[in-house]
Coordinates of C-alpha atoms in Angstrom, one line a residue:
M1 CA -26.0 -5.7 -32.9
A2 CA -27.6 -2.5 -34.3
F3 CA -27.2 0.8 -32.7
H4 CA -30.2 1.6 -30.5
V5 CA -31.3 5.3 -30.5
E6 CA -34.0 4.6 -27.9
G7 CA -31.4 3.2 -25.5
L8 CA -29.1 6.1 -26.0
V9 CA -32.0 8.5 -25.3
A10 CA -32.9 6.7 -22.1
I11 CA -29.3 6.9 -20.9
I12 CA -29.1 10.6 -21.7
I13 CA -32.3 11.2 -19.7
F14 CA -31.0 9.3 -16.7
Y15 CA -27.7 11.1 -16.8
L16 CA -29.2 14.6 -17.2
A17 CA -31.6 13.9 -14.3
I18 CA -28.7 12.8 -12.0
L19 CA -26.6 15.8 -13.1
F20 CA -29.4 18.2 -12.4
V21 CA -29.9 16.8 -8.9
G22 CA -26.1 17.0 -8.2
I23 CA -26.0 20.6 -9.3
W24 CA -29.1 21.4 -7.3
A25 CA -27.6 19.8 -4.2
A26 CA -24.4 21.9 -4.6
W27 CA -26.5 25.1 -4.9
R28 CA -28.5 24.1 -1.8
T29 CA -25.3 23.4 0.1
K30 CA -23.8 26.8 -0.7
N31 CA -27.0 28.5 0.5
L32 CA -27.5 26.5 3.7
R33 CA -23.8 26.4 4.8
G34 CA -23.5 30.2 5.0
D35 CA -20.4 31.0 7.1
G36 CA -19.7 27.4 8.1
D37 CA -16.5 25.5 7.5
P38 CA -16.5 24.6 3.7
R39 CA -14.2 21.7 4.3
E40 CA -16.6 19.9 6.6
G41 CA -19.4 20.8 4.2
I42 CA -17.7 19.0 1.3
I43 CA -16.3 16.1 3.4
V44 CA -19.0 15.3 5.9
G45 CA -21.9 17.5 4.7
G46 CA -21.7 19.9 7.6
R47 CA -22.7 17.0 9.9
D48 CA -26.3 17.6 9.3
I49 CA -27.3 14.8 6.8
G50 CA -30.8 13.7 7.8
L51 CA -31.9 10.2 8.6
L52 CA -33.7 9.5 5.4
V53 CA -31.1 10.9 3.0
G54 CA -28.3 9.4 5.1
A55 CA -29.9 5.9 4.9
F56 CA -30.3 6.2 1.2
T57 CA -26.8 7.4 0.5
M58 CA -25.2 4.7 2.7
T59 CA -27.3 2.0 1.0
A60 CA -26.5 3.3 -2.5
T61 CA -22.8 3.3 -1.7
W62 CA -22.9 -0.4 -1.2
V63 CA -25.5 -1.2 -3.8
G64 CA -23.4 -0.4 -6.8
G65 CA -22.8 -2.0 -10.2
G66 CA -20.5 -4.7 -8.7
Y67 CA -23.1 -5.5 -6.1
I68 CA -26.1 -6.1 -8.4
N69 CA -24.1 -7.5 -11.3
G70 CA -22.0 -9.7 -9.0
T71 CA -25.0 -11.1 -7.1
A72 CA -26.8 -12.0 -10.3
E73 CA -23.6 -13.7 -11.7
A74 CA -23.0 -15.7 -8.5
V75 CA -26.6 -17.1 -8.6
Y76 CA -26.3 -17.9 -12.3
V77 CA -22.9 -19.6 -12.6
S78 CA -22.8 -23.4 -12.2
D79 CA -21.0 -24.7 -9.1
Y80 CA -21.8 -21.6 -7.2
G81 CA -25.4 -20.5 -7.0
L82 CA -27.2 -18.6 -4.3
A83 CA -25.0 -20.3 -1.6
W84 CA -22.0 -18.4 -2.9
A85 CA -23.8 -15.0 -3.4
Q86 CA -22.2 -13.7 -0.2
A87 CA -22.4 -10.0 -0.8
P88 CA -26.0 -9.3 0.3
I89 CA -25.6 -11.0 3.7
G90 CA -21.9 -10.1 4.1
Y91 CA -22.3 -6.4 3.5
S92 CA -25.5 -6.2 5.6
L93 CA -23.8 -7.8 8.5
S94 CA -20.8 -5.5 7.9
L95 CA -23.1 -2.5 8.3
I96 CA -24.7 -4.0 11.5
V97 CA -21.3 -4.7 13.0
G98 CA -20.1 -1.2 12.0
G99 CA -23.2 0.4 13.6
L100 CA -22.9 -1.6 16.8
F101 CA -19.2 -1.1 17.5
F102 CA -17.5 1.5 15.2
A103 CA -20.0 4.2 14.3
K104 CA -20.5 5.6 17.8
P105 CA -16.9 6.0 18.9
M106 CA -15.9 7.5 15.5
R107 CA -18.8 10.0 15.4
S108 CA -18.6 10.9 19.1
R109 CA -15.0 11.9 18.9
G110 CA -15.7 14.3 16.0
Y111 CA -13.3 12.8 13.4
V112 CA -13.6 14.0 9.8
T113 CA -12.1 11.0 8.0
M114 CA -11.4 7.4 8.7
L115 CA -7.6 8.1 9.0
D116 CA -7.9 10.7 11.7
P117 CA -7.6 8.3 14.7
F118 CA -4.6 6.6 13.1
Q119 CA -2.8 9.9 12.7
Q120 CA -3.8 11.0 16.2
I121 CA -2.5 7.8 17.9
Y122 CA 0.3 6.6 15.5
G123 CA 1.4 9.9 13.9
K124 CA 1.4 11.4 10.5
R125 CA 3.9 9.0 8.9
M126 CA 1.8 5.9 9.9
G127 CA -1.3 7.7 8.7
G128 CA 0.4 8.2 5.3
L129 CA 1.3 4.5 5.1
L130 CA -2.3 3.5 5.9
F131 CA -3.5 5.9 3.3
I132 CA -1.9 3.7 0.6
P133 CA -4.2 0.6 0.9
A134 CA -7.2 2.8 1.6
L135 CA -6.5 4.8 -1.6
M136 CA -5.8 1.6 -3.6
G137 CA -9.1 0.1 -2.5
E138 CA -11.2 3.2 -3.4
M139 CA -9.5 3.9 -6.7
F140 CA -9.5 0.3 -8.0
W141 CA -13.1 -0.1 -6.9
A142 CA -14.1 3.0 -8.8
A143 CA -12.2 1.8 -11.9
A144 CA -13.6 -1.7 -11.8
I145 CA -17.2 -0.6 -11.6
L146 CA -16.7 2.0 -14.3
S147 CA -15.3 -0.7 -16.5
A148 CA -18.4 -2.9 -15.7
L149 CA -20.6 0.0 -16.7
G150 CA -19.0 0.3 -20.1
A151 CA -19.4 -3.3 -20.8
T152 CA -23.1 -3.2 -19.6
I153 CA -24.0 -0.3 -21.9
S154 CA -22.2 -1.9 -24.9
V155 CA -24.3 -5.1 -24.5
I156 CA -27.7 -3.3 -24.8
V157 CA -27.0 -0.1 -26.7
D158 CA -24.0 -1.2 -28.8
I159 CA -22.0 2.0 -28.3
N160 CA -18.2 2.2 -27.8
I161 CA -17.2 1.1 -24.3
N162 CA -14.6 3.8 -23.9
I163 CA -17.1 6.6 -24.7
S164 CA -19.6 5.3 -22.1
V165 CA -16.9 5.0 -19.4
V166 CA -15.5 8.5 -20.1
V167 CA -19.0 10.2 -20.1
S168 CA -20.1 8.4 -17.0
A169 CA -16.9 9.3 -15.1
L170 CA -17.1 12.9 -16.3
I171 CA -20.7 13.3 -15.0
A172 CA -19.9 11.7 -11.6
T173 CA -16.7 13.7 -11.2
F174 CA -18.4 17.0 -12.1
Y175 CA -21.2 16.9 -9.6
T176 CA -18.9 15.6 -6.9
L177 CA -16.5 18.4 -7.7
V178 CA -19.0 21.2 -7.3
G179 CA -21.1 19.8 -4.4
G180 CA -19.1 17.3 -2.4
L181 CA -21.0 15.0 -0.1
Y182 CA -24.2 16.8 -0.5
S183 CA -24.3 16.2 -4.2
V184 CA -23.2 12.6 -3.8
A185 CA -25.9 12.0 -1.1
Y186 CA -28.8 13.5 -3.0
T187 CA -27.9 11.9 -6.3
D188 CA -27.7 8.6 -4.3
V189 CA -31.3 9.0 -3.4
V190 CA -32.3 9.3 -7.1
Q191 CA -30.0 6.5 -8.1
L192 CA -31.4 4.1 -5.5
F193 CA -34.9 4.7 -6.7
C194 CA -33.8 4.1 -10.3
I195 CA -32.1 0.8 -9.3
F196 CA -35.1 -0.4 -7.3
I197 CA -37.7 0.5 -9.9
G198 CA -35.6 -0.3 -13.0
L199 CA -34.8 -3.9 -11.8
W200 CA -38.2 -4.7 -10.3
I201 CA -40.1 -3.8 -13.4
S202 CA -37.8 -6.0 -15.5
V203 CA -38.2 -9.1 -13.3
P204 CA -41.9 -10.0 -14.3
F205 CA -41.2 -9.6 -18.0
A206 CA -38.1 -11.8 -17.9
M207 CA -39.7 -14.4 -15.7
T208 CA -42.7 -14.8 -18.0
H209 CA -40.6 -15.2 -21.2
P210 CA -41.4 -18.5 -23.0
A211 CA -37.8 -19.7 -22.9
V212 CA -37.8 -19.4 -19.1
T213 CA -38.6 -22.4 -16.9
D214 CA -40.2 -21.9 -13.5
I215 CA -37.4 -20.8 -11.2
T216 CA -38.9 -22.8 -8.3
V217 CA -38.3 -26.0 -10.3
T218 CA -34.7 -25.0 -11.4
A219 CA -33.9 -24.0 -7.8
V220 CA -33.6 -27.7 -6.7
K221 CA -33.6 -29.6 -10.0
E222 CA -31.1 -29.5 -12.9
V223 CA -32.8 -28.5 -16.1
Y224 CA -30.4 -26.3 -18.2
K225 CA -27.8 -25.8 -15.5
E226 CA -27.2 -27.1 -12.0
P227 CA -29.8 -25.9 -9.4
W228 CA -29.3 -22.2 -8.8
L229 CA -29.6 -22.5 -5.0
G230 CA -26.1 -24.0 -5.2
S231 CA -24.2 -25.8 -2.5
I232 CA -21.0 -25.6 -0.5
K233 CA -18.7 -28.6 -0.8
A234 CA -17.0 -29.8 2.3
S235 CA -13.6 -29.0 0.8
D236 CA -14.7 -25.4 0.2
V237 CA -16.1 -24.6 3.6
W238 CA -13.0 -22.8 4.8
S239 CA -12.6 -20.9 1.6
W240 CA -16.3 -19.8 1.8
L241 CA -15.8 -18.7 5.4
D242 CA -12.7 -16.7 4.5
S243 CA -14.5 -14.8 1.8
F244 CA -17.5 -14.2 4.0
L245 CA -15.4 -12.8 6.8
L246 CA -13.6 -10.6 4.3
L247 CA -16.9 -9.1 3.2
M248 CA -18.4 -8.8 6.8
L249 CA -15.3 -7.4 8.6
G250 CA -13.4 -6.0 5.6
G251 CA -16.4 -4.0 4.6
I252 CA -16.1 -1.8 7.7
P253 CA -12.8 0.1 7.3
W254 CA -13.7 2.1 4.1
Q255 CA -13.8 5.9 4.0
A256 CA -17.0 5.7 1.9
Y257 CA -18.7 4.1 4.9
F258 CA -17.3 6.3 7.6
Q259 CA -17.9 9.4 5.5
R260 CA -21.6 8.7 5.9
V261 CA -21.2 7.8 9.6
L262 CA -19.3 11.1 10.3
S263 CA -21.9 13.2 8.4
A264 CA -24.7 12.1 10.7
S265 CA -26.0 14.8 13.1
S266 CA -25.3 12.6 16.2
A267 CA -23.7 9.3 17.2
T268 CA -27.0 7.7 17.7
Y269 CA -28.1 8.8 14.2
A270 CA -24.9 7.3 12.8
Q271 CA -25.8 3.9 14.3
V272 CA -29.4 4.1 13.0
L273 CA -28.1 4.9 9.5
S274 CA -26.0 1.7 9.5
F275 CA -28.9 -0.5 10.6
L276 CA -31.2 1.1 8.0
A277 CA -28.6 0.6 5.2
A278 CA -28.2 -3.0 6.2
F279 CA -31.9 -3.6 5.6
G280 CA -31.7 -1.7 2.4
C281 CA -28.8 -3.8 1.1
L282 CA -30.8 -7.0 1.6
V283 CA -33.9 -5.6 -0.1
M284 CA -32.0 -4.3 -3.1
A285 CA -30.4 -7.7 -3.6
I286 CA -33.7 -9.5 -4.2
P287 CA -34.2 -8.5 -7.9
S288 CA -30.5 -9.3 -8.7
V289 CA -31.0 -12.8 -7.1
L290 CA -34.2 -13.3 -9.2
I291 CA -32.5 -12.2 -12.4
G292 CA -29.6 -14.6 -11.8
A293 CA -32.1 -17.4 -11.2
I294 CA -33.9 -16.5 -14.4
G295 CA -30.7 -16.6 -16.3
A296 CA -30.0 -20.1 -15.0
S297 CA -33.6 -21.2 -15.9
T298 CA -33.5 -20.1 -19.5
N299 CA -33.1 -22.1 -22.6
W300 CA -31.0 -19.6 -24.5
T301 CA -31.3 -21.4 -27.8
Q302 CA -34.9 -20.3 -27.9
T303 CA -33.9 -16.6 -27.6
L304 CA -32.1 -14.2 -30.0
Y305 CA -28.9 -14.8 -28.1
E306 CA -26.3 -16.0 -30.6
H307 CA -24.7 -18.6 -28.4
D308 CA -25.7 -21.7 -26.4
D309 CA -25.6 -19.8 -23.1
P310 CA -23.7 -16.8 -21.6
Q311 CA -21.4 -18.9 -19.4
S312 CA -20.1 -21.0 -22.3
N313 CA -19.4 -17.7 -24.1
E314 CA -17.5 -16.4 -21.1
E315 CA -20.2 -13.7 -20.5
A316 CA -21.4 -14.9 -17.1
D317 CA -20.4 -11.6 -15.5
M318 CA -22.8 -9.8 -17.9
I319 CA -25.8 -12.1 -17.1
L320 CA -27.9 -9.2 -15.7
P321 CA -27.7 -6.9 -18.8
I322 CA -28.1 -10.0 -21.1
V323 CA -31.3 -11.0 -19.3
L324 CA -32.6 -7.4 -19.7
Q325 CA -31.6 -7.4 -23.4
Y326 CA -33.0 -10.8 -24.6
L327 CA -35.8 -11.6 -22.2
C328 CA -37.5 -8.2 -21.8
P329 CA -39.2 -5.8 -24.3
P330 CA -36.9 -3.0 -25.6
Y331 CA -38.4 -0.2 -23.6
I332 CA -38.0 -2.3 -20.4
S333 CA -34.4 -3.3 -21.1
F334 CA -33.5 0.4 -21.7
F335 CA -35.1 1.4 -18.4
G336 CA -33.2 -1.4 -16.7
L337 CA -30.0 -0.2 -18.3
G338 CA -30.6 3.2 -16.8
A339 CA -30.9 1.5 -13.4
V340 CA -27.6 -0.3 -13.8
S341 CA -25.9 2.9 -15.0
A342 CA -27.3 4.7 -11.9
A343 CA -26.0 1.9 -9.7
V344 CA -22.5 2.2 -11.0
M345 CA -22.4 6.0 -10.7
S346 CA -23.7 5.8 -7.1
S347 CA -20.6 3.9 -6.1
A348 CA -18.0 5.6 -8.4
D349 CA -18.8 9.1 -7.1
S350 CA -18.5 7.9 -3.4
S351 CA -15.1 6.3 -4.0
I352 CA -13.7 9.4 -5.8
L353 CA -14.9 11.7 -3.0
S354 CA -13.5 9.4 -0.3
A355 CA -10.1 9.2 -1.9
S356 CA -9.9 13.0 -2.3
S357 CA -11.2 13.6 1.3
M358 CA -8.4 11.5 2.8
F359 CA -5.7 13.0 0.7
A360 CA -6.8 16.7 1.3
R361 CA -7.1 16.3 5.1
N362 CA -4.8 13.5 6.2
I363 CA -2.0 13.9 3.7
Y364 CA -2.0 17.5 2.6
Q365 CA -3.3 19.3 5.6
L366 CA -2.3 17.2 8.6
S367 CA 1.1 16.0 7.2
F368 CA 2.3 19.0 5.3
R369 CA 0.2 22.1 5.7
Q370 CA -1.4 22.2 9.2
N371 CA -1.9 26.0 8.9
A372 CA -3.6 25.8 5.5
S373 CA -6.6 28.0 5.0
E374 CA -10.1 26.6 4.5
K375 CA -10.1 27.9 0.9
E376 CA -6.8 26.2 0.2
I377 CA -8.0 22.8 1.5
V378 CA -11.3 23.1 -0.5
W379 CA -9.3 23.7 -3.7
V380 CA -7.0 20.8 -3.0
M381 CA -10.0 18.6 -2.6
R382 CA -11.5 19.8 -5.9
I383 CA -8.2 19.3 -7.8
T384 CA -7.8 15.8 -6.3
V385 CA -11.4 14.9 -7.2
F386 CA -10.6 15.6 -10.8
I387 CA -7.2 13.8 -10.6
F388 CA -8.6 10.7 -9.0
G389 CA -11.6 10.7 -11.3
A390 CA -9.3 10.8 -14.3
A391 CA -7.1 8.1 -12.8
A392 CA -10.1 5.8 -12.2
T393 CA -11.3 6.4 -15.7
A394 CA -7.9 5.6 -17.2
M395 CA -7.6 2.4 -15.2
A396 CA -11.2 1.4 -16.2
L397 CA -10.0 1.2 -19.8
L398 CA -7.6 -1.6 -18.6
A399 CA -10.4 -3.8 -17.2
K400 CA -8.5 -7.1 -17.3
S401 CA -6.0 -5.9 -14.7
V402 CA -8.3 -3.6 -12.7
Y403 CA -10.4 -6.4 -11.2
G404 CA -7.3 -8.3 -10.0
L405 CA -5.8 -5.2 -8.5
W406 CA -9.1 -4.4 -6.7
Y407 CA -9.4 -7.9 -5.3
L408 CA -5.8 -7.6 -3.9
S409 CA -6.4 -4.0 -2.6
S410 CA -9.7 -5.0 -0.9
D411 CA -7.8 -7.8 0.8
L412 CA -5.2 -5.4 2.1
V413 CA -8.0 -3.2 3.5
Y414 CA -9.3 -6.2 5.4
I415 CA -5.8 -7.5 6.5
I416 CA -4.1 -4.2 7.3
I417 CA -6.6 -1.4 8.0
F418 CA -9.3 -3.4 9.9
P419 CA -6.9 -4.8 12.7
Q420 CA -5.3 -1.3 12.9
L421 CA -8.8 0.2 13.4
L422 CA -9.6 -2.3 16.1
C423 CA -6.3 -1.5 17.9
V424 CA -6.6 2.3 17.6
L425 CA -10.2 2.4 18.9
F426 CA -10.4 -0.5 21.4
I427 CA -6.9 -1.6 22.5
K428 CA -5.1 0.8 24.9
G429 CA -1.4 1.1 24.6
T430 CA -0.7 0.2 21.0
N431 CA 1.9 2.5 19.3
T432 CA 3.6 3.2 16.0
Y433 CA 6.1 0.4 16.3
G434 CA 3.4 -2.2 16.7
S435 CA 1.4 -0.6 13.9
I436 CA 4.3 -0.9 11.5
A437 CA 4.9 -4.5 12.5
G438 CA 1.3 -5.5 11.9
Y439 CA 1.2 -3.6 8.6
V440 CA 4.3 -5.3 7.2
F441 CA 3.7 -8.9 8.4
G442 CA 0.0 -8.8 7.4
A443 CA 0.8 -7.6 3.9
L444 CA 3.6 -10.1 3.5
L445 CA 1.4 -13.0 4.6
R446 CA -1.3 -12.0 2.2
I447 CA 1.0 -11.6 -0.8
S448 CA 2.6 -15.0 0.0
G449 CA -0.8 -16.6 -0.6
G450 CA -0.8 -15.5 -4.3
E451 CA -3.5 -13.9 -6.4
P452 CA -4.8 -15.9 -9.4
Y453 CA -6.4 -12.8 -11.0
L454 CA -3.0 -11.2 -11.3
H455 CA -1.3 -14.5 -12.1
L456 CA 0.7 -14.0 -8.9
Q457 CA 2.1 -17.3 -7.8
A458 CA 1.8 -18.3 -4.1
F459 CA 5.0 -18.4 -2.1
I460 CA 3.3 -20.5 0.6
C461 CA 1.1 -23.4 -0.2
F462 CA -1.3 -23.5 2.7
P463 CA -3.1 -26.8 3.5
G464 CA -5.5 -27.8 0.8
C465 CA -4.0 -25.7 -2.0
Y466 CA -4.2 -26.9 -5.6
P467 CA -3.0 -25.6 -9.0
D468 CA -5.5 -24.2 -11.6
K469 CA -5.3 -24.6 -15.3
N470 CA -2.5 -21.9 -15.4
N471 CA -0.6 -23.8 -12.7
I472 CA -1.3 -20.9 -10.3
Y473 CA -2.0 -22.3 -6.8
L474 CA -5.5 -21.7 -5.4
Q475 CA -5.9 -21.6 -1.6
R476 CA -8.7 -23.4 0.3
F477 CA -7.2 -22.5 3.7
P478 CA -8.6 -19.2 5.1
F479 CA -5.2 -17.5 4.8
K480 CA -6.7 -14.0 4.4
T481 CA -8.3 -14.2 7.8
L482 CA -5.1 -15.7 9.2
A483 CA -3.1 -12.7 7.8
M484 CA -5.6 -10.3 9.4
V485 CA -5.4 -12.0 12.8
T486 CA -1.6 -12.1 12.5
S487 CA -1.5 -8.4 11.7
F488 CA -3.7 -7.7 14.8
L489 CA -1.6 -9.8 17.2
F490 CA 1.7 -8.4 15.9
N491 CA 0.4 -4.9 16.4
I492 CA -0.4 -5.6 20.0
A493 CA 2.7 -7.7 20.7
F494 CA 5.3 -5.3 19.2
S495 CA 3.6 -2.3 20.8
Y496 CA 3.8 -3.7 24.3
L497 CA 7.3 -5.1 23.6
A498 CA 8.6 -1.6 22.5
K499 CA 6.8 0.0 25.5
Y500 CA 8.4 -2.5 27.9
L501 CA 12.0 -2.2 26.4
F502 CA 11.9 1.6 26.5
E503 CA 10.3 2.0 29.9
K504 CA 12.6 -0.5 31.6
G505 CA 15.7 1.2 30.1
T506 CA 16.7 -1.8 28.1
L507 CA 16.6 0.5 25.0
S508 CA 18.0 4.0 25.3
P509 CA 15.4 6.8 24.6
K510 CA 17.5 7.9 21.7
F511 CA 16.4 4.8 19.8
D512 CA 12.8 5.9 20.0
F513 CA 13.2 7.5 16.6
L514 CA 9.4 7.5 16.0
N515 CA 8.7 9.3 19.3
A516 CA 6.1 6.7 19.9
V517 CA 6.9 5.6 23.5
V518 CA 9.3 7.9 25.3
A519 CA 8.1 11.2 24.0
K520 CA 4.4 10.2 24.3
H521 CA 5.0 9.0 27.9
S522 CA 6.6 12.3 28.8
E523 CA 3.7 14.3 27.3
E524 CA 1.1 12.2 29.3
N525 CA 2.9 12.8 32.6
M526 CA 3.9 16.4 32.1
D527 CA 1.1 17.7 34.3
K528 CA 2.2 15.4 37.1
T529 CA 5.7 16.8 37.1
T530 CA 6.9 19.8 39.2
L531 CA 10.2 21.7 39.0
V532 CA 10.0 22.7 42.7
K533 CA 10.6 20.8 45.9
S534 CA 7.5 19.3 47.4
D535 CA 8.3 20.7 50.9
N536 CA 8.2 24.3 49.5
I537 CA 4.9 24.2 47.7
V538 CA 1.9 22.0 48.1
L539 CA 0.6 21.0 44.6
S540 CA -3.1 21.3 45.7
E541 CA -2.5 25.0 46.4
L542 CA -1.5 25.8 42.8
A543 CA -3.9 28.0 40.9
P544 CA -5.5 26.5 37.9
V545 CA -3.9 27.5 34.6
K546 CA -5.5 27.2 31.2
P547 CA -3.3 25.5 28.7
R548 CA -2.0 27.5 25.8
Q549 CA -3.7 26.7 22.5
S550 CA -1.4 24.7 20.4
L551 CA -1.2 24.0 16.6
S552 CA 0.2 20.5 17.2
L553 CA -1.3 17.6 15.4
P554 CA -3.6 16.2 18.2
T555 CA -5.4 19.5 18.6
T556 CA -6.6 19.4 15.1
F557 CA -9.0 16.6 16.0
T558 CA -10.6 18.6 18.9
N559 CA -14.3 19.2 18.2
K560 CA -16.6 20.9 20.7
E561 CA -19.6 19.4 19.1
A562 CA -18.1 15.9 19.5
I563 CA -17.4 16.5 23.2
S564 CA -21.0 17.4 23.8
D565 CA -22.1 14.3 21.8
L566 CA -20.6 11.7 24.1
D567 CA -24.0 10.3 25.1
S568 CA -24.6 13.5 27.1
S569 CA -23.0 11.6 29.9
P570 CA -22.4 13.3 33.3
E571 CA -19.0 14.6 34.0
S572 CA -16.6 12.3 35.7
P573 CA -15.2 13.3 39.1
D574 CA -11.8 13.9 37.5
S575 CA -13.1 16.0 34.6
E576 CA -12.2 19.3 36.4
N577 CA -8.6 18.2 36.9
K578 CA -8.1 17.9 33.2
E579 CA -8.2 21.6 32.9
L580 CA -5.2 22.0 35.1

């Protein structure tokens, strides 16, 4: 394939436009923030992200390179089709569920990152453990989509993959470094427009190509490939359901999502953002579905493509850029390439910022340097943005292993973090002992099911499992959801078991080495305890005393704005007693 100067020029124009918007957003942030907390400005945009920009940035976070490429691939590939293109419906429902049940409590309590409630309830050590799967998910996701970007650009422009990956990562890292969430949010608006326009203008040209059969015919009738609507075999129903639940529920506990939720100006706005983004995800998937259908309806021997079809050449994952390249005029394909590049960057920058936000606040500040200055935390964030960006870029150059690692890490987010989030927000009484038990048993059960992408053999062959061509067992049983439910139940069971054993005296308080039951119980009842005899002083006659301001971990989560945001509900009768 010859080197295309026009394609390179188109990419440069897109990248310069995105870089300009990112720098402008950083400048705007600096001028509007004034004397405000720079940490909140970088992490949650000063909590004043508007409805329109917030909806765009939340949509663009999900509608990335993997989303549009993966949807087109699922529709195109034989034996799958539209029935297996789960991402659009799965992620949309994920945003709806997140908006209905998770956005309001997280935003109302004034948290800054997704890990804040874990460290508040379970302690800093458990927060550090939960940081591991959260970090793995964000980093491997960024690396996987950067790798996909390099392959996409190489298909159309024929430039070195490594160069395209490095340049894309440098630009995304740079504007994230200088502007934080503001730069990411405003560039997301531009990128979402690029994706929408770039893909939609490509669809009519590709659909009217002479080699393409009417997609309404190929939807139900086999012409060049099996019907692209696809079907779900009876033996695959449980596997399909397992993957769908992973997308719907496992798509909630991501810092990239909660960063947008926590940046909203109110809890109600946070919910509305989630609902708008759910609609946006569905709309943005339509051109990808059509491009996948076009690929399945094309007689590739009548095009300039050098092989019988992309799937036989093991390029099914690149069907979207291949359709742009061979079924559209050059100027249209270059514009579509810019759209794909924009899609990838809109997800990569979010993941890099999410990882650095969690590290700077939950690991560096709350675990090691609780008295760190605002300037120090900002510089830690900037350094980690660069480090994580460089790490994602390095992993992107090892694409064959990155995708398998991302699949495994995203499973761990679903199996470990989601049930922990359920417990910490909605189940009263769970503690660190239960959290550790759920973490360990959930992870072990997931790993025992194996991972074909990493050639990791299963230790447990669940009902319906069968070997693939490499003799690696594939599971039909919904073992990922089983692992998630097991993690959830173990968290609750071990929490209440530990509470019962310590409170009944079966276990001595000295064995509460995590200070999760005895010490916490003492703190909760301190205001009920008196060191004087009840017949000498009546407790109701004691004068109210304001508590001393403490630098302990729980007080770092206090937020006056959050308290006033709790639905503006009237004070409870006992609210005055909490000041005693």
